[in-house]
Structure formats: C-alpha cells, structure tokens
mmCIF file of C-alpha atoms and ligand atoms in Angstrom:
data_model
loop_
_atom_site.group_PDB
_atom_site.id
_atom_site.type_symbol
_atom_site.label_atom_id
_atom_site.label_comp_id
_atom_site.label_asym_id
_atom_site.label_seq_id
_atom_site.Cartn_x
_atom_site.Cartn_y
_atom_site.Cartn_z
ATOM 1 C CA UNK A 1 0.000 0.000 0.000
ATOM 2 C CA UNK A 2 1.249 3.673 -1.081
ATOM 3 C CA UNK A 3 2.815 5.719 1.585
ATOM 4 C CA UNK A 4 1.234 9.103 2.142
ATOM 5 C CA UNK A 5 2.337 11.904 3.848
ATOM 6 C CA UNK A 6 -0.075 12.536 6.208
ATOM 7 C CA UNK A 7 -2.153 10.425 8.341
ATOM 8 C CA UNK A 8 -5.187 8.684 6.479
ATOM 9 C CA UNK A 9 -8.152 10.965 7.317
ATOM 10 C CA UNK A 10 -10.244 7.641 8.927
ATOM 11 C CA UNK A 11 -8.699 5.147 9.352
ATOM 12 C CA UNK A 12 -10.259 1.270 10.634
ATOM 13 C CA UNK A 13 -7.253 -0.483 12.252
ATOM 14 C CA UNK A 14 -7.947 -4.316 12.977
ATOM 15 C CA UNK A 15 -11.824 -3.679 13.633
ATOM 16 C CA UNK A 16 -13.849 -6.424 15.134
ATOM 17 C CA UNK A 17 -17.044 -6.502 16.076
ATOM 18 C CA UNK A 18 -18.888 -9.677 17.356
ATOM 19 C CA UNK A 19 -22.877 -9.927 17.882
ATOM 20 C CA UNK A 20 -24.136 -12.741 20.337
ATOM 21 C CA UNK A 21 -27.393 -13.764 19.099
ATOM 22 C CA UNK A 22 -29.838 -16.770 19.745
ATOM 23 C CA UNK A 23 -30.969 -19.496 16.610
ATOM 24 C CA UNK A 24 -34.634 -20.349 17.980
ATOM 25 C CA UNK A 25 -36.282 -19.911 21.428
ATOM 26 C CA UNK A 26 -33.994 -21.700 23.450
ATOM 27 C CA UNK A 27 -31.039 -21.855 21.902
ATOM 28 C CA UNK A 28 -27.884 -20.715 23.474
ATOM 29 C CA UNK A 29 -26.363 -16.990 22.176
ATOM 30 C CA UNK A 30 -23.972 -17.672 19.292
ATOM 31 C CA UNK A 31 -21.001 -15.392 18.417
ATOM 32 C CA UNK A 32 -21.905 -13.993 14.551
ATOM 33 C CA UNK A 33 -18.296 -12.107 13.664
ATOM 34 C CA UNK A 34 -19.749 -9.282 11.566
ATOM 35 C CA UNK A 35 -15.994 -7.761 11.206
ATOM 36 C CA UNK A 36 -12.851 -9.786 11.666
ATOM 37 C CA UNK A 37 -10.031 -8.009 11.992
ATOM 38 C CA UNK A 38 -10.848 -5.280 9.003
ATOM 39 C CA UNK A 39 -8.220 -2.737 8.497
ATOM 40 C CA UNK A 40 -8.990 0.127 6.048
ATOM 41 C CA UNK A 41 -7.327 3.745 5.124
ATOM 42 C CA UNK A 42 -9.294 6.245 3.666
ATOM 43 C CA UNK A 43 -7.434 9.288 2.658
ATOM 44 C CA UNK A 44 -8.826 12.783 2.278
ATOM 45 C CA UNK A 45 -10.877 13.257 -0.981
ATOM 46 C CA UNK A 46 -10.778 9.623 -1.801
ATOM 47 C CA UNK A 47 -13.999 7.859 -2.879
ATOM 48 C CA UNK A 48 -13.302 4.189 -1.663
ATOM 49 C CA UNK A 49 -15.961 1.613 -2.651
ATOM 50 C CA UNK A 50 -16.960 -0.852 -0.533
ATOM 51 C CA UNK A 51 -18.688 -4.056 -2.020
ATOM 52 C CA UNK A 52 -19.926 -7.510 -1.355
ATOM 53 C CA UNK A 53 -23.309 -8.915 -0.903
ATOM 54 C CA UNK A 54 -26.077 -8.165 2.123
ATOM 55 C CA UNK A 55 -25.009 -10.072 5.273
ATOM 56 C CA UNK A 56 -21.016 -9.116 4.509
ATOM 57 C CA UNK A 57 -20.715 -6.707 7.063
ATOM 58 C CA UNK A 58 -20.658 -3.154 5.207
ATOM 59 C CA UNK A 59 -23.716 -2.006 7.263
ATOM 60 C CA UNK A 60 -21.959 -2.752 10.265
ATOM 61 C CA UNK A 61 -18.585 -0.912 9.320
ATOM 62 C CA UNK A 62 -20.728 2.132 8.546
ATOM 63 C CA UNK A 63 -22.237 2.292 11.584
ATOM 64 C CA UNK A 64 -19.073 1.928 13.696
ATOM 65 C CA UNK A 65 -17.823 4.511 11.219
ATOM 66 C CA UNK A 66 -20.539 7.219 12.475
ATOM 67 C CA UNK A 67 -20.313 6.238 15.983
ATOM 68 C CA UNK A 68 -23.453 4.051 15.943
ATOM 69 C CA UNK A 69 -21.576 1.033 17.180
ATOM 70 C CA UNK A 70 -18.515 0.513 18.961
ATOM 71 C CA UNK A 71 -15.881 -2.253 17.907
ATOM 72 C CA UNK A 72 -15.518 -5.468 19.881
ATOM 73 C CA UNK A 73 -11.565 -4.937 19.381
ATOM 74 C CA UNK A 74 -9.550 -2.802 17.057
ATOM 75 C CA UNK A 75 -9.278 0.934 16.834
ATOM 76 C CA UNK A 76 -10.885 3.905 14.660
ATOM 77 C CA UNK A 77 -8.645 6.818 13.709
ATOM 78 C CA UNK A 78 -9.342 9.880 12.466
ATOM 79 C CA UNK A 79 -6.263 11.965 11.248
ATOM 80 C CA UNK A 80 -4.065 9.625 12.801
ATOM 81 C CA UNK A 81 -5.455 10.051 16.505
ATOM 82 C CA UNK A 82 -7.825 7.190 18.236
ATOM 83 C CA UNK A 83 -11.626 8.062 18.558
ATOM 84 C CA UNK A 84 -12.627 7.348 21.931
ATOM 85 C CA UNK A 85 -15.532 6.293 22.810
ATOM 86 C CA UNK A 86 -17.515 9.313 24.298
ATOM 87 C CA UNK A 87 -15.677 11.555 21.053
ATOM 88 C CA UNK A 88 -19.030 10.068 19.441
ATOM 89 C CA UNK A 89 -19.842 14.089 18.487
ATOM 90 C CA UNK A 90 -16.975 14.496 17.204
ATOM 91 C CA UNK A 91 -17.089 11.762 14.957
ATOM 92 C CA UNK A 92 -20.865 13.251 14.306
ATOM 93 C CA UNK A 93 -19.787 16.497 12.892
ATOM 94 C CA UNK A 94 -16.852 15.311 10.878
ATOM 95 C CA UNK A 95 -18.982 11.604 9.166
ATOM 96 C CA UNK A 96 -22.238 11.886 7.628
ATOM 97 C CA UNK A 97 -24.340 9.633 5.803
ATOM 98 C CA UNK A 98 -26.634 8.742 3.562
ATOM 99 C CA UNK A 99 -28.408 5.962 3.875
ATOM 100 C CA UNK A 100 -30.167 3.581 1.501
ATOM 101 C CA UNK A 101 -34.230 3.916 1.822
ATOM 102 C CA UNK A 102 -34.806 7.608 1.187
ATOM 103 C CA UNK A 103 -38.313 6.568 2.237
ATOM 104 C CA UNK A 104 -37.856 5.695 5.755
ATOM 105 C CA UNK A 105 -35.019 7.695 6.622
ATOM 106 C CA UNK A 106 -37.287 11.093 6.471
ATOM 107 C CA UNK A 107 -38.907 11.611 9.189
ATOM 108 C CA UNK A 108 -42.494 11.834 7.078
ATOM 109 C CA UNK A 109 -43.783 14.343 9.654
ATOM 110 C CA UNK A 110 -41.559 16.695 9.289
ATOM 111 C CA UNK A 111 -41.254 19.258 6.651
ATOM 112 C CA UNK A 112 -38.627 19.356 4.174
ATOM 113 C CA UNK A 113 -36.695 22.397 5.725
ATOM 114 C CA UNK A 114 -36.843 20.587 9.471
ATOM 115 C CA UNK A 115 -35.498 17.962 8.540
ATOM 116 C CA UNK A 116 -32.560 19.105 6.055
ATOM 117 C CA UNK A 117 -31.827 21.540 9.278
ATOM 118 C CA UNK A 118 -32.184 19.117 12.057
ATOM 119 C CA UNK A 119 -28.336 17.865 12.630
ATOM 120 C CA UNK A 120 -27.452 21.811 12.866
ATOM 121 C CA UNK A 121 -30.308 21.780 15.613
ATOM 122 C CA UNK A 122 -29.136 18.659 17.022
ATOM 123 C CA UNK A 123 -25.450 20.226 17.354
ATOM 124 C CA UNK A 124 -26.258 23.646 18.462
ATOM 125 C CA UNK A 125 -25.116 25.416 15.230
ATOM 126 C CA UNK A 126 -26.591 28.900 14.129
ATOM 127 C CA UNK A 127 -29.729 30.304 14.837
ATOM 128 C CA UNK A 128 -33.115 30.367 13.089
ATOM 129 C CA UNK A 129 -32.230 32.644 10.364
ATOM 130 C CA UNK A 130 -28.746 31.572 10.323
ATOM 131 C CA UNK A 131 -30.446 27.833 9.582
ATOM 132 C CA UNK A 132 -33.306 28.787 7.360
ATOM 133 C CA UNK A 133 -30.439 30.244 5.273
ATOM 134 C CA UNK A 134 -28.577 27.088 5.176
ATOM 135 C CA UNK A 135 -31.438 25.014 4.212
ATOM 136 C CA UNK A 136 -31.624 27.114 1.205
ATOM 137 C CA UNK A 137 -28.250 26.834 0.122
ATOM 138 C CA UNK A 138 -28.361 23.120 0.641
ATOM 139 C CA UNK A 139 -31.549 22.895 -1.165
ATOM 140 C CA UNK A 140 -29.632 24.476 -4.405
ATOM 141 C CA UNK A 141 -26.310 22.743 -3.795
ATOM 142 C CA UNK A 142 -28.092 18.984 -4.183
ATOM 143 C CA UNK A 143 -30.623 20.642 -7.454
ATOM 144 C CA UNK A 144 -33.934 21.210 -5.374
ATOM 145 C CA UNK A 145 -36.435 24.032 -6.109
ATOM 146 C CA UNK A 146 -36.500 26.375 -3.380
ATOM 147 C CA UNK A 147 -40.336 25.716 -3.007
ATOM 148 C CA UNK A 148 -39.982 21.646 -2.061
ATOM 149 C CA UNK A 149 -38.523 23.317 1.455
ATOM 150 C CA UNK A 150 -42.024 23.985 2.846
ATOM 151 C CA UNK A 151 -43.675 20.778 1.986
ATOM 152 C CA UNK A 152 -43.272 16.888 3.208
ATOM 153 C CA UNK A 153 -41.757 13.882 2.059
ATOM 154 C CA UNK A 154 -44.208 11.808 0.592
ATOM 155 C CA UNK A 155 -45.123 14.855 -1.602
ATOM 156 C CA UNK A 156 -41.123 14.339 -3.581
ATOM 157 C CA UNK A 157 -40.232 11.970 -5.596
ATOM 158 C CA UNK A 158 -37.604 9.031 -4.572
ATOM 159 C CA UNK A 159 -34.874 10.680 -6.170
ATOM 160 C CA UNK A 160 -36.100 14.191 -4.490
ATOM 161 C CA UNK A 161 -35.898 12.593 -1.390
ATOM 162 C CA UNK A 162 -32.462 11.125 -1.773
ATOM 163 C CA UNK A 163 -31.293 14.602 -2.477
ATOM 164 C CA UNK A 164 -32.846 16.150 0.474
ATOM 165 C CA UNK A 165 -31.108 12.995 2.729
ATOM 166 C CA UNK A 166 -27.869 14.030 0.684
ATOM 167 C CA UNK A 167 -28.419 18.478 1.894
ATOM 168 C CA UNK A 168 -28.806 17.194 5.599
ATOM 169 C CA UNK A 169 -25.591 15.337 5.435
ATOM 170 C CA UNK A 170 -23.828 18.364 4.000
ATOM 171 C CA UNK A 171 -25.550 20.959 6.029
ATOM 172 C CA UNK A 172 -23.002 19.991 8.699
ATOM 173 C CA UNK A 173 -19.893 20.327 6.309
ATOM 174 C CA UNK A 174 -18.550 17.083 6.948
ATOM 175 C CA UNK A 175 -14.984 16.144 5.395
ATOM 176 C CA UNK A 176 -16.552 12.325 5.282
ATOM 177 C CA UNK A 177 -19.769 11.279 3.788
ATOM 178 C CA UNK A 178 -20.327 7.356 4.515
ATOM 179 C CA UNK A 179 -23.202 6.775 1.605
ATOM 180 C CA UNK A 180 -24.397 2.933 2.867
ATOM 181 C CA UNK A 181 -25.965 1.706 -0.988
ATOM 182 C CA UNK A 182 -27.472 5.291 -1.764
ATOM 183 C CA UNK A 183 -29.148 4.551 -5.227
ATOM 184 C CA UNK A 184 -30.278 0.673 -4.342
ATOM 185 C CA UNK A 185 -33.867 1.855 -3.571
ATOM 186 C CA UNK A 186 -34.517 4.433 -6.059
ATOM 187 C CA UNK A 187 -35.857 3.566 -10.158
ATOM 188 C CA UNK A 188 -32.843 2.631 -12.399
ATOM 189 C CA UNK A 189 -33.461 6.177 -14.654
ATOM 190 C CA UNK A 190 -32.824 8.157 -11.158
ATOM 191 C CA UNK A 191 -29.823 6.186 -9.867
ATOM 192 C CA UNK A 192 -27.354 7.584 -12.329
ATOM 193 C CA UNK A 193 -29.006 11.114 -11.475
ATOM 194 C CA UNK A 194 -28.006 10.290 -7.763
ATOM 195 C CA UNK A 195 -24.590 9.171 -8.669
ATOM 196 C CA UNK A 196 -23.799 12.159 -10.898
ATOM 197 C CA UNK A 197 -24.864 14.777 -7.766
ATOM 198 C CA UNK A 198 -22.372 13.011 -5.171
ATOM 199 C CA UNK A 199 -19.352 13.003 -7.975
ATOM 200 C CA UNK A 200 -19.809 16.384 -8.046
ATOM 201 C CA UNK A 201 -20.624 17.565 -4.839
ATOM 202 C CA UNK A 202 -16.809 15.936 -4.354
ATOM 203 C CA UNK A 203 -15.137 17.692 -6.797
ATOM 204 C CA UNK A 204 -16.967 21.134 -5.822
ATOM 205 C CA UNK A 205 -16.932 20.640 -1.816
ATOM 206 C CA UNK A 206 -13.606 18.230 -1.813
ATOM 207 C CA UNK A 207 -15.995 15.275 0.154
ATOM 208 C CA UNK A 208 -14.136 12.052 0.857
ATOM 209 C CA UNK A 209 -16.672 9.381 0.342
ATOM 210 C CA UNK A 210 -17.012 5.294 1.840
ATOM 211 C CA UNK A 211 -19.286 4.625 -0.837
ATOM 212 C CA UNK A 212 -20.719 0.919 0.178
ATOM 213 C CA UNK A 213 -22.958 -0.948 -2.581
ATOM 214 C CA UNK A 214 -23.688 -4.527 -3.314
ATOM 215 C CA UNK A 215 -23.150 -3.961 -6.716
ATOM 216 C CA UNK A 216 -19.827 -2.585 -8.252
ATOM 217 C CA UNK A 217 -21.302 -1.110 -11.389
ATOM 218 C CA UNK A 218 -22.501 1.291 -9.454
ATOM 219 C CA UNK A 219 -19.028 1.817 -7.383
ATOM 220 C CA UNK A 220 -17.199 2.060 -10.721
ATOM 221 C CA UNK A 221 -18.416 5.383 -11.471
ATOM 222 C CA UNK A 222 -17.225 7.327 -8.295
ATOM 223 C CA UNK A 223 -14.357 5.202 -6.669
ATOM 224 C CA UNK A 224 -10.693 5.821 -6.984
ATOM 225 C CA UNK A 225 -9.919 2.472 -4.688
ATOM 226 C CA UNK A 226 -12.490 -0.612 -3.865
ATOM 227 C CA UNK A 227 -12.453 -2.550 -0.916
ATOM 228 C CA UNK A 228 -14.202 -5.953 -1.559
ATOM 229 C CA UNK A 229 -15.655 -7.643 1.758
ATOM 230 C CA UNK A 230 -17.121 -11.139 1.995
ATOM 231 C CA UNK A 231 -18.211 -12.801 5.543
ATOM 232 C CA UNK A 232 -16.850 -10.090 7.338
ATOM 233 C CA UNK A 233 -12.736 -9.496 5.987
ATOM 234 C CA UNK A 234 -11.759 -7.450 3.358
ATOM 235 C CA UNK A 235 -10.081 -10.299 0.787
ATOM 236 C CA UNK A 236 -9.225 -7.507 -1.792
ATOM 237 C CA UNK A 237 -8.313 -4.051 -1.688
ATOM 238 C CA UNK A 238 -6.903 -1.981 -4.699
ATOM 239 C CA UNK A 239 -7.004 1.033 -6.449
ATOM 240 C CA UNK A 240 -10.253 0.915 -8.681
ATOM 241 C CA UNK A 241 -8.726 1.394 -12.321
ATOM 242 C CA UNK A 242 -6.725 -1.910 -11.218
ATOM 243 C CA UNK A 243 -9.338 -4.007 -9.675
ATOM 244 C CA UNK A 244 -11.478 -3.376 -12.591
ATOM 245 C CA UNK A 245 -9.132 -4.096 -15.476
ATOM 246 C CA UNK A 246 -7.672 -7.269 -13.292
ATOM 247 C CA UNK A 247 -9.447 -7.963 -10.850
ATOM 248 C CA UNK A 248 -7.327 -10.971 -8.492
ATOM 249 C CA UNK A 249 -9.121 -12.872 -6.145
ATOM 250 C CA UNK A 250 -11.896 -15.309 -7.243
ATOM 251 C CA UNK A 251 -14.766 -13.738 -5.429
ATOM 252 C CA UNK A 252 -14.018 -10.206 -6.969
ATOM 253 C CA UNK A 253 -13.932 -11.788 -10.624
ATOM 254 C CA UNK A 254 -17.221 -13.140 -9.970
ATOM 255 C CA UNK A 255 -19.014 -9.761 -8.586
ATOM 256 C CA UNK A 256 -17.503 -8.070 -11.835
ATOM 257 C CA UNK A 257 -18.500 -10.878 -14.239
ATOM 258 C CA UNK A 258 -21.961 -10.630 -12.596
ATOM 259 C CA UNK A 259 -22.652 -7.261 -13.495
ATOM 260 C CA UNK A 260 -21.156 -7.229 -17.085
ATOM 261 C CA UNK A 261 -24.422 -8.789 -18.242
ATOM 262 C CA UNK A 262 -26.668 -7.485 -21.081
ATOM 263 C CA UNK A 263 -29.019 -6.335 -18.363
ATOM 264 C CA UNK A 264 -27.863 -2.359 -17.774
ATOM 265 C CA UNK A 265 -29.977 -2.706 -14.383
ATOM 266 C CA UNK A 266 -28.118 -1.667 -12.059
ATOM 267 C CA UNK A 267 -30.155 -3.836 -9.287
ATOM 268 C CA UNK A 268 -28.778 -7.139 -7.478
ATOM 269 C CA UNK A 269 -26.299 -8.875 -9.274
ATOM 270 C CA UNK A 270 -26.587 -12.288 -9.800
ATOM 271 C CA UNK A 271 -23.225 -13.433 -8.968
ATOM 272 C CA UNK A 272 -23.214 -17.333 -10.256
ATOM 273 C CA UNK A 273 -21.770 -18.271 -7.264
ATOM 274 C CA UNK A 274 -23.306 -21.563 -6.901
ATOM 275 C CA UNK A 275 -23.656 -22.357 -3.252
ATOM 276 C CA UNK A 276 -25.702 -19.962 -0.577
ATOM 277 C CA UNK A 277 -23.754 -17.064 1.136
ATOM 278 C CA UNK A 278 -22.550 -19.358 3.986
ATOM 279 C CA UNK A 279 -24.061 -18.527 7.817
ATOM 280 C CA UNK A 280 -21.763 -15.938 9.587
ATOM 281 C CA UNK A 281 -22.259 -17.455 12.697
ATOM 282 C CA UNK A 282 -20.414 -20.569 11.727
ATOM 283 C CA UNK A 283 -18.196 -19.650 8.445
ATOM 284 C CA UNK A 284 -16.183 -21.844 6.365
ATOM 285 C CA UNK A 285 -12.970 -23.127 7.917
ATOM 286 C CA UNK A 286 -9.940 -22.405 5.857
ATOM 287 C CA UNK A 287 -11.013 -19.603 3.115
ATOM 288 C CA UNK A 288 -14.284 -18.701 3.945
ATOM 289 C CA UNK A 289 -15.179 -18.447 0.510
ATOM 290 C CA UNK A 290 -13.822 -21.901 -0.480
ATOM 291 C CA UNK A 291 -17.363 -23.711 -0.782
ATOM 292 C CA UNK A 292 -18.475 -21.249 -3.682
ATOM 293 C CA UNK A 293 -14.891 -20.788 -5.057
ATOM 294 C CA UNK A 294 -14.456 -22.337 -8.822
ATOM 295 C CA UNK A 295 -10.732 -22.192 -7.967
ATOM 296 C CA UNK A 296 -10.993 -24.189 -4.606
ATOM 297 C CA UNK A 297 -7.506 -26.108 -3.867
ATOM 298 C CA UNK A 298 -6.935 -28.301 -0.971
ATOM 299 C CA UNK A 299 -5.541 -26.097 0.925
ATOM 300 C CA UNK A 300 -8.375 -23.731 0.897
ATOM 301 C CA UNK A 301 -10.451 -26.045 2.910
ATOM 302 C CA UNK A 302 -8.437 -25.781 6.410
ATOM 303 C CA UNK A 303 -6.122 -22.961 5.844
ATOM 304 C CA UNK A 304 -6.926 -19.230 5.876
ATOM 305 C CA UNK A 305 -5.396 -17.981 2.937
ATOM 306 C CA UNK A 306 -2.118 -15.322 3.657
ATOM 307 C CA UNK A 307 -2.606 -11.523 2.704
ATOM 308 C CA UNK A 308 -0.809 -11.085 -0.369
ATOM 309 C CA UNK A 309 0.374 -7.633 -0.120
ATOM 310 C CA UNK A 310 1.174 -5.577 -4.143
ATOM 311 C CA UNK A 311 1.980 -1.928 -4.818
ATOM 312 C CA UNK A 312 -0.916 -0.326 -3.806
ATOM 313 C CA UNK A 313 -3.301 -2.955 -2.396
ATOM 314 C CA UNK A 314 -3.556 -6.561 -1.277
ATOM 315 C CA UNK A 315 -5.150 -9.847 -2.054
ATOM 316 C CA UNK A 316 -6.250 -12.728 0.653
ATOM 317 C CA UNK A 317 -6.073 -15.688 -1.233
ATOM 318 C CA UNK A 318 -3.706 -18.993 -1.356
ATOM 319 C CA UNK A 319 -3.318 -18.908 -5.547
ATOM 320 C CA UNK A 320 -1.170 -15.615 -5.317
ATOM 321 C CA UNK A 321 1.091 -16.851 -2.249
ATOM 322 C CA UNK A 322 4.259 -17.717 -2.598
ATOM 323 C CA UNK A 323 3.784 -21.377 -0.689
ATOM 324 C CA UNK A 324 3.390 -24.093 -2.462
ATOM 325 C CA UNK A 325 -0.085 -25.149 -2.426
ATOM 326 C CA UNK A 326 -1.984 -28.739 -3.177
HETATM 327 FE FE1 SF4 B 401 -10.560 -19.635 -3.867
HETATM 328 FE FE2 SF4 B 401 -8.673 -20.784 -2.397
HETATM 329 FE FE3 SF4 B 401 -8.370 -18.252 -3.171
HETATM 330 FE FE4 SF4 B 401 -10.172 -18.909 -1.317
HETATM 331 S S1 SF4 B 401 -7.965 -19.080 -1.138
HETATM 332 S S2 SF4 B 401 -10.491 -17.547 -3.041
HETATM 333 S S3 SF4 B 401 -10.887 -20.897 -2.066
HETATM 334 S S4 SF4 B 401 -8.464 -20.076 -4.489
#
C-alpha cells in the first residue's frame, strides 16, 4: 500500500465486532463475527468503494464509522489520533451519511426544511435565520427548487428525497460522507441522477466518500480504490482502475462478471456463485469463501489464505502466495 504523507483521514485499524445472538427460542447466544479483523485507510478526498453482498458486514462498518456502534476490538482513527468512545460528536460532525431507503429515513412528519436543518439543531449550530439560510443553500447545492422546502416527504419523488437525505448530510460540512448503498432503492433512470450529484458535490466541496454498494457497477463510477468484503474481511483491496481491469481474487472476478451482463440494471447482481452465502455465525474453515470458489484447492479447505500484499493494495487468497499449495 502507497505511503502518504499525512495520516489517512479515517482510518479502521484491525476492527472487530462480534454480535451474540440466539438461533430459535432456546437456543444458546452464538457469536456472529460481523468484522474480523478489518483494516482500512481512507485518505482525504478519496472515494473508496466498498462491495460484497447483504449479510457481509458493510452495514456494520458504517455504523461503527458514524459512531453508531462501537468495535468489539480494534481501533478507529481519524487523522491519525484514536476516537474514543464518548468523542461520538466528534465523529458526528466530521462523518455523515446517507443511507439507503430515502423513504424511511425522512422523518415523514416533518417538513422538508426541518429535517434538512435538524443535525445543525441537534449540534447547536446557528440560529433560526442563520439555519433557514442554510437550508436554502443546501436545497440548491443537491438541485432542489426552493419551493420543495415547505412541503413533506411523501409529496417528492424518490430521487427528491435522496437529495434532500444528501443536503442534511452536507448541512453539517462534513470532510466524510459514509453513503451505505445510496441509489439501491430508487428507479434505475434516477440512480445515475443520484450518482452524478455526489461526484460532483466531491469535486466542488472536496468530500471524501465510503461509498458501500452490493453492486460494483454502481461503485465504478465514483471510486478511486475498492475494498471488496465477503463474511466479514476485506479479501481484496486496490485502487479501482486496477481491480477493474484485473481484478485478483476469485470472489471479486465473480461480482464483476456478474454485473457485465446485457441487463444495464443496475439492481442485485446475480453473482453465479453456486452455493448460498454461507451462515456468519459458523463460516467456512480455511477460506471462507472456499465452498463457492471455482478455484478451490486443498488447501483452501483448512487454511486461511495469507494476505498477499502488491503496490498499492492486497489480495487474501492462497493462488497468489508464494507457498506451495496442493
Ligand atoms: Fe478460492 Fe482458495 Fe483463493 Fe479462497 S484461497 S479464493 S478458495 S483459491
């Protein structure tokens, strides 16, 4: 991985996080490893994807991103320096996201300008006039009429209502906007709109994006590196002009070959993968991907593949490691 000068501006450093839950009535609490040991660096005006199918974890990073959930083990940095765990408001005014369902993440009582202004409410910034003004510069930054601000959200269209979700994550000016699958609920026509607003909402307010999708069509039009997760670890991280043109470990070359179909829907792959997305409480010994992998060896079965470390990324996968393998 490339060197950089200063400190990644977040930073996940060996992040765990493990859920006990219960299968049936009775049955003893299980640990389900949503993260196992996940590092990741994002630096400062980078848009890194993250991808892999529902159940892989993403949701889970994102929320111990914003502060919604605190790691079982491993460390969050932010410029370098360890987020504690009461520096939640920090963390608050420096992350924001967007989240998937426009529809249920408005609050569908509240009118348009409440809730585009309620994190400056929550965090004591400005007064009324000072926040009525903001609403109106957020409502021209993301392309809404000026009019929209008095009315509710079932009165806006999907798309309308992922751009008012987008102006109350940048009324706060965050440096770090965590979008968790932004487009997956809105009509194919309106997803590239979607895209095309947060590309340049980065280039005009230098945003750094975690840009988290199922589906890396969708994270090939804003990412400069991709982070592909499956059952919790990251098995391949490179810079996105790479992992698209040669993409290394099996699982990745599956998720692209899934979405270079005829079909220009940009909705859930099929990925061909054969076998069900194994149960996270009880993963695959060896590779955890092994039982869906065309390129199983023996080895796969019982040992966890090595991180293969290149230039500017990694793979975790036993057919680029230097051991011999069977
Ligand atoms: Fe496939 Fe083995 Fe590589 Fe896992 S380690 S992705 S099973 S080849």
């Amino acid at each position: 991985m490339s060197e950089t000068a200063t400190p990644p501006v977040l930073e996940l450093a060996s992040v765990t996080k493990t859920y006990q839950v219960k299968q049936g009535m009775f049955g003893k609490p299980k640990p389900l490893h949503a993260l196992s040991g996940v590092s990741l660096r994002l630096n400062r005006k980078d848009v890194l994807g993250l991808v892999g199918e529902s159940g892989c974890g993403k949701s889970t990073l994102a929320k111990i991103l914003l502060g919604l959930e605190m790691p079982t083990d491993g460390r969050v940095l932010v410029d370098g320096r360890e987020i504690a765990p009461g520096e939640r408001r920090l963390l608050a005014r420096r992350i924001q996201p967007v989240f998937q369902d426009p529809y249920s993440s408005l609050n569908p009582r509240k009118s348009i300008e409440d809730i585009i202004a309620l994190p400056l409410l929550v965090h004591g910034i400005g007064d009324g006039a000072a926040r009525e003004q903001a609403v109106t510069r957020m409502l021209d930054l993301v392309g809404l009429p000026a009019r929209v601000r008095r009315g509710y959200p079932s009165q806006l269209s999907g798309g309308q209502r992922q751009r008012v979700a987008i102006a109350r994550a940048l009324i706060m000016k965050p440096e770090i906007v965590i979008c968790d699958e932004p487009t997956s609920a809105l009509d194919v026509s309106v997803q590239s709109q979607i895209l095309n607003l947060l590309g340049d909402l980065r280039e005009e307010l230098g945003l750094t994006y975690l840009f988290i999708s199922h589906n890396l069509a969708v994270v090939e039009h804003l990412a400069t590196r991709v982070a592909v997760m499956y059952l919790g670890q990251i098995v391949e991280e490179a810079p996105a002009r790479d992992l698209f043109a040669g993409p290394r470990h099996p699982y990745t070359t599956a998720l692209l070959e899934s979405v270079l179909t005829p079909d220009p829907s940009l909705s859930v792959p099929d990925t061909h993968l054969g076998a069900a997305y194994p149960n996270p409480i009880s993963p695959p010994p060896g590779c955890r991907f092994h039982p869906r992998c065309g390129k199983v060896r023996d080895i796969c079965r019982t040992t966890p593949p090595p991180r293969v470390e290149g230039p500017e990324g990694h793979v975790d996968c036993h057919l680029y490691s230097a051991a011999p393998t069977h």
